[in-house]
Coordinates of C-alpha atoms in Angstrom, one line a residue:
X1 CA 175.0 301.9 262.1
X2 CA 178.1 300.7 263.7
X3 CA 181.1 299.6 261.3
X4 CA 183.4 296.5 262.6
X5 CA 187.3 296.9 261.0
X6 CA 188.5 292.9 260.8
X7 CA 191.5 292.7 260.9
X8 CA 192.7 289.9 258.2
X9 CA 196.4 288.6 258.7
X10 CA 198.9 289.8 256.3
X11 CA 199.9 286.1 255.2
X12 CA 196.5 286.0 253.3
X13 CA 196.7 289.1 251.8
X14 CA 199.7 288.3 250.4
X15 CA 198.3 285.0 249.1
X16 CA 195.7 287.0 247.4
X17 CA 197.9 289.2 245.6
X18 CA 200.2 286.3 244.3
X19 CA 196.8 284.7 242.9
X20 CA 195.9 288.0 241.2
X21 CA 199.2 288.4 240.0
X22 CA 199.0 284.8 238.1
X23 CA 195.4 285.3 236.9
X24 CA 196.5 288.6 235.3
X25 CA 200.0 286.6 233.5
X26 CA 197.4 283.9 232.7
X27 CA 194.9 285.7 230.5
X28 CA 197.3 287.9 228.9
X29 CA 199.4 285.4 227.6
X30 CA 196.4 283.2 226.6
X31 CA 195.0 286.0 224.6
X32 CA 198.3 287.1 223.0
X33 CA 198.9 283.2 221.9
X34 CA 194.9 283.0 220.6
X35 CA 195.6 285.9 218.8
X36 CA 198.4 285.0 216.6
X37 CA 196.8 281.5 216.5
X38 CA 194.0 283.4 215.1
X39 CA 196.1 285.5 212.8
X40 CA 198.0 282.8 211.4
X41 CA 195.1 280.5 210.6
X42 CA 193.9 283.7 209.0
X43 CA 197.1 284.4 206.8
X44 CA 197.1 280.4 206.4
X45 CA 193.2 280.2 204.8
X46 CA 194.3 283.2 202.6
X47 CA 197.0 281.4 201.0
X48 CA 195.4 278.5 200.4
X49 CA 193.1 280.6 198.6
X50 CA 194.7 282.5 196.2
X51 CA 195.8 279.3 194.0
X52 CA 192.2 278.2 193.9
X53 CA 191.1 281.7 192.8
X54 CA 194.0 281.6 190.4
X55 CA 192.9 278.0 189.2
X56 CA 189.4 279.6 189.3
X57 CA 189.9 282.4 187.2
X58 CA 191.7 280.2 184.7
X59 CA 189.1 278.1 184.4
X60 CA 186.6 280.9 184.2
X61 CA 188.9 282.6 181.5
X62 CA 189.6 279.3 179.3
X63 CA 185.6 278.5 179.1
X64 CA 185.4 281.8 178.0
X65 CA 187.8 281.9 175.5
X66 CA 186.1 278.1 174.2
X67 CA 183.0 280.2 174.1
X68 CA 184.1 282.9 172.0
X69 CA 186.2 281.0 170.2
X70 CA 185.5 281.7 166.6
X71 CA 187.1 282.3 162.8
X72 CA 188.8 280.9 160.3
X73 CA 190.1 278.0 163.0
X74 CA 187.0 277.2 163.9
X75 CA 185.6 276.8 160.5
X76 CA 188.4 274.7 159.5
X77 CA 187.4 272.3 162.2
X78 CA 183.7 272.4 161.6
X79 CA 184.8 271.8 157.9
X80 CA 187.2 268.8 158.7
X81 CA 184.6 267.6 161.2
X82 CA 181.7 267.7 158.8
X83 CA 183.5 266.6 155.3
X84 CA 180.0 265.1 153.2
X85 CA 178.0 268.9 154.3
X86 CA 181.1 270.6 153.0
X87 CA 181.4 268.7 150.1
X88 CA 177.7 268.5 149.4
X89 CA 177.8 272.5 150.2
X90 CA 180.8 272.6 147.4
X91 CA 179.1 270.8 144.6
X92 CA 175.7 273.3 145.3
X93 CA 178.2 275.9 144.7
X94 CA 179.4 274.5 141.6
X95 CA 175.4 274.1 140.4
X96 CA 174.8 277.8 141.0
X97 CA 177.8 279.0 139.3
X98 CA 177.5 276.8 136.4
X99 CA 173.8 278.1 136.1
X100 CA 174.8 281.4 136.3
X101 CA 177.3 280.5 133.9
X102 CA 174.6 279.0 130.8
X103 CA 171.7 282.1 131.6
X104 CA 174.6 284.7 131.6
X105 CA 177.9 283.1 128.9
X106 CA 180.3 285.3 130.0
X107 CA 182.5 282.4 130.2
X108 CA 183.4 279.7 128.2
X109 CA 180.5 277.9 126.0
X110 CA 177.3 277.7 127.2
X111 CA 176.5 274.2 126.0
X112 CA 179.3 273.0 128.1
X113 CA 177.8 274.7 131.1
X114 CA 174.5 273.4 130.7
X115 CA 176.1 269.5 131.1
X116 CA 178.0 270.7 133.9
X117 CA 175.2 271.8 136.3
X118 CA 173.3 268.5 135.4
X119 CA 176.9 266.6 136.4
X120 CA 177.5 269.1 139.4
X121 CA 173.6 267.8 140.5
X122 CA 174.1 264.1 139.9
X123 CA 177.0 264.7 142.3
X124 CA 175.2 266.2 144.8
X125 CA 172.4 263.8 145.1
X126 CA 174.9 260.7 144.9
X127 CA 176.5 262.4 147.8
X128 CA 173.2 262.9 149.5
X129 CA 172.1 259.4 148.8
X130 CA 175.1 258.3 150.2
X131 CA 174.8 260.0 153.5
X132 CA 170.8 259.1 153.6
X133 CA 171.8 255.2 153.0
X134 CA 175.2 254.4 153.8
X135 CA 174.9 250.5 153.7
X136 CA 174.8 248.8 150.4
X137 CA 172.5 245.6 150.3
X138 CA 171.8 243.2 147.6
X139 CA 167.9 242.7 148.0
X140 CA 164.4 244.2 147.0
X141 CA 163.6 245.8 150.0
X142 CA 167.1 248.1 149.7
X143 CA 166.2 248.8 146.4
X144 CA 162.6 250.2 147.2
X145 CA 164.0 252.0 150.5
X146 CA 166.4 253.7 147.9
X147 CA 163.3 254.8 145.2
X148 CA 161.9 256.4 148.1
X149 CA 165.0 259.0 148.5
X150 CA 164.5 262.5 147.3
X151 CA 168.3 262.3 146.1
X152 CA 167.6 259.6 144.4
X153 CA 164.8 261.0 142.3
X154 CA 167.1 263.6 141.8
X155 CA 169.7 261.3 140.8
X156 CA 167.8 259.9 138.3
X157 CA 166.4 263.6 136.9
X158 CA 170.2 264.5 136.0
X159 CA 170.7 261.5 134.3
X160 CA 167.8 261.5 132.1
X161 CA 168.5 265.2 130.9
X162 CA 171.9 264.9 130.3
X163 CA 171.3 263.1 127.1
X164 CA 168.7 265.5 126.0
X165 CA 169.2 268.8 124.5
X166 CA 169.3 272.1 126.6
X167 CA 166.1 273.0 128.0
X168 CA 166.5 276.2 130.4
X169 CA 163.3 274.9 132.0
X170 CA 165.4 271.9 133.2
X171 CA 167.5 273.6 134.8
X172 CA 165.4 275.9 137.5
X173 CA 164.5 272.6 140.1
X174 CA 168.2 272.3 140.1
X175 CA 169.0 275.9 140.4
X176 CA 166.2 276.3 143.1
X177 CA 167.5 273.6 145.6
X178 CA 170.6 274.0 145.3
X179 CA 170.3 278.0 146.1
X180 CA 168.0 276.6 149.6
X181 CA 170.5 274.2 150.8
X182 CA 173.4 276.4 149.4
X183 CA 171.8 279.2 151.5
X184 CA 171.2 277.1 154.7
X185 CA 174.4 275.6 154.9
X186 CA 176.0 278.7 154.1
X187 CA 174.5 280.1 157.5
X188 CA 176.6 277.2 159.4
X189 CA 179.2 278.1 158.4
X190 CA 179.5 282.1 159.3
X191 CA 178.0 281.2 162.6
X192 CA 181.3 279.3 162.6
X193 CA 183.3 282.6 161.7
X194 CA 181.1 284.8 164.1
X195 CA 177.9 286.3 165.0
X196 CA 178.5 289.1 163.3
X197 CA 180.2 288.2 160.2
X198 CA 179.0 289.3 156.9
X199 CA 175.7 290.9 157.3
X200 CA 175.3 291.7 153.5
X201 CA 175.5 287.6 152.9
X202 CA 173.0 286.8 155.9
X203 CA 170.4 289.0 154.9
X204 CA 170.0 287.7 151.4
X205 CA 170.2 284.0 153.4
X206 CA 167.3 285.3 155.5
X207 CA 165.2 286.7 152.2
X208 CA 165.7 282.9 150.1
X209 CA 165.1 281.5 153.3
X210 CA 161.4 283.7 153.7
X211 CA 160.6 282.8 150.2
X212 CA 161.2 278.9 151.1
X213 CA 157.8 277.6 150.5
X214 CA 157.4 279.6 146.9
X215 CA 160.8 278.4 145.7
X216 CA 159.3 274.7 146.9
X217 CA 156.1 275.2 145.1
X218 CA 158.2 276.7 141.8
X219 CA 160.1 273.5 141.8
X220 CA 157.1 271.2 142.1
X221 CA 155.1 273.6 139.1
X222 CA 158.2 272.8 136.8
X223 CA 158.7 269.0 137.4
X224 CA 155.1 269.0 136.6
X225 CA 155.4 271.2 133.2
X226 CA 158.3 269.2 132.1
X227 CA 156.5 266.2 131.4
X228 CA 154.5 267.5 128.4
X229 CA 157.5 269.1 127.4
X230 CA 159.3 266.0 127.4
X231 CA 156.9 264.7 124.5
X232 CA 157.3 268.2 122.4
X233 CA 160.8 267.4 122.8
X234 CA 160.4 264.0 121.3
X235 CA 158.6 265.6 118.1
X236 CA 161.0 267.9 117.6
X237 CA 163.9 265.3 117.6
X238 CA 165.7 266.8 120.5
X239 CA 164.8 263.9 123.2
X240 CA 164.5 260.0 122.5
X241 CA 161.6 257.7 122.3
X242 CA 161.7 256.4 126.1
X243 CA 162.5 260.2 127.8
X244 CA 158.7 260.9 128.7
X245 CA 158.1 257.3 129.9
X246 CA 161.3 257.8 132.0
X247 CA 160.5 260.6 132.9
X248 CA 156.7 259.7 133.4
X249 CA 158.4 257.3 136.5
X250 CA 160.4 260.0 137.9
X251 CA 157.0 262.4 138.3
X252 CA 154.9 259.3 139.9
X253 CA 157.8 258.8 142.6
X254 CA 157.7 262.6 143.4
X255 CA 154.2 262.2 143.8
X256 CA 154.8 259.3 146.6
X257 CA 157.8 261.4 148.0
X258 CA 157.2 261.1 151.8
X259 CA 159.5 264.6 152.8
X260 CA 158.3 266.8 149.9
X261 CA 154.3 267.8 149.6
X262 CA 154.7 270.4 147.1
X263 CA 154.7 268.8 144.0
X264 CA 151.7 266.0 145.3
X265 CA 149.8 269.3 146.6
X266 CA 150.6 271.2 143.3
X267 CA 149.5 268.2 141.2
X268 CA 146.2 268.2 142.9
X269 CA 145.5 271.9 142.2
X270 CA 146.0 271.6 139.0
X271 CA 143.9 268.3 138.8
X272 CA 141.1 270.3 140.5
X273 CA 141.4 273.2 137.8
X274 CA 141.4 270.9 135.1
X275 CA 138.3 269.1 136.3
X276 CA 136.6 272.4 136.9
X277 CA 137.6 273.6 133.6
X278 CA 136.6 270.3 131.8
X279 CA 132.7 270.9 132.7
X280 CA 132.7 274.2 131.6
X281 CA 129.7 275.3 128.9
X282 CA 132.1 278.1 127.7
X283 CA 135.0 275.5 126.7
X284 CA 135.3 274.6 123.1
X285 CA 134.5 270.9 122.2
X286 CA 138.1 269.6 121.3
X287 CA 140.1 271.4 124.1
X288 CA 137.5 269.5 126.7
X289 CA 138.4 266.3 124.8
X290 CA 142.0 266.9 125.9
X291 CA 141.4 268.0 129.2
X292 CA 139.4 265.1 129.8
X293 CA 142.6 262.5 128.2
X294 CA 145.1 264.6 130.6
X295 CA 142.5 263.8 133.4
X296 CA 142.7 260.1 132.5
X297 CA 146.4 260.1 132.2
X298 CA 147.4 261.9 135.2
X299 CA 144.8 260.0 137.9
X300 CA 146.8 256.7 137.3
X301 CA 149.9 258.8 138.6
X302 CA 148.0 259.5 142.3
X303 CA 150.3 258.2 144.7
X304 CA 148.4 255.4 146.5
X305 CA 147.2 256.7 150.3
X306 CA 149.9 255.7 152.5
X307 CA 149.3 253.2 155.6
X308 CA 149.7 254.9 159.5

């Protein structure tokens, strides 16, 4: 194999070299610019960053602190936003003390107590009434619409006793619902304080709270007991004449009462013990006779079925 030399003329090779020579120049000053292009737009981005991860973090860290933000500040608020609960929590607290106060006279005279928690209840159910019906109207239909309040019935309940002399018995459908709505309110307001504020305090919550439905049925027993002790009352001179007719109405609207069963549901039991007692062979002759006149009495107080 035969190799040929060419001879190429120096003016071309020196062309050559000049081209190389600008090709080299070229590229390394267009990758030296790129580069601190690069590196700028970098150091740029990360500028532009940091504020947003400031404002970020300041975001994250005031959401935070409006989560956790609990105490005495935030009760106050709660408090100031919801002034008829606090007030209606207030006089509750009043009923339970003044209770306390007439089973236990450790204070002051008993007597006076007993008025008190029947004032301290009125209280609570006008308040109650007011915040169930907050327009006043001049007609019929405002007037049933009011007789169909709990409060109201309640209302009506301290009014009636608080011209009769002390009956303990009286007293316990008060000191019940107030210690309910005492104790679920109360657990607002130390969620308000914290989570973990005051365990002692929301355990015994939590233990009135599981005994709900007996303290509910207790009440409805002793607005049913107190109507024929209304009339022993009356012979004994320490009610008037029209207390057990009064009082007769108040028991025939917490019959109809459409957001408490209890005392409907513990009327009927003992309607159905009665009636199964009445036709019993081993019941003397005159003690049928009056179970037989209670029977009469108390079936014109069943509420009338209600239309769905």
């Amino acid at each position: 194999m035969r190799i040929y030399a060419i001879e190429v003329p120096s003016a071309i090779v020196s062309i050559v070299v000049t081209l190389e020579v600008y090709t080299c120049n070229f590229f390394s000053s267009f990758a030296s610019q790129t580069g601190e292009a690069a590196t700028e737009k970098f150091v740029n981005s990360k500028l532009k960053d940091q504020p947003k991860m400031a404002d970020s973090s300041s975001t994250t860290s005031a959401d935070s602190s409006t989560q956790i933000e609990k105490g005495w500040g935030a009760l106050k608020k709660h408090v100031i936003s919801n002034k008829i609960m606090a007030g209606l929590w207030a006089t509750r607290l009043f009923t339970l003390l003044f209770t306390i106060g007439y089973i236990i006279p450790l204070f002051g005279n008993p007597y006076n107590a007993y008025y008190k928690v029947l004032m301290s209840s009125a209280a609570t159910s006008a308040l109650r009434l007011h915040q169930r019906v907050p327009v006043v109207q001049l007609n019929l239909q405002f007037v049933e619409m009011l007789l169909l309040e709990d409060s109201c019935h309640y209302l009506l309940y301290s009014l009636i006793f608080l011209y009769v002399s002390p009956v303990t018995l009286v007293l316990v459908p008060l000191f019940l619902f107030a210690l309910l709505h005492f104790a679920s309110y109360s657990l607002t307001l130390l969620d308000a304080l914290g989570q973990n504020s005051c365990w002692p305090v929301r355990l015994a919550i939590s233990l009135v709270e599981f005994q709900s439905r007996n303290i509910l049925r207790l009440c409805a027993l002793c607005e049913i007991m107190i109507l024929p002790l209304t009339i022993i009352l009356v012979f004994t001179g320490r009610a008037g004449l029209l207390t057990p007719f009064v009082y007769y109405q108040f028991l025939k609207m917490r019959l109809s009462s459409r957001r408490n069963q209890y005392t409907r549901n513990t009327f009927y039991e003992i309607r159905t013990a009665l009636t199964a007692a009445s036709v019993s062979p081993s019941l003397p002759g005159f003690l049928r006779y009056a179970v037989k006149i209670i029977l009469t009495i108390t079936q014109q107080m069943e509420p009338a079925p209600v239309q769905q």
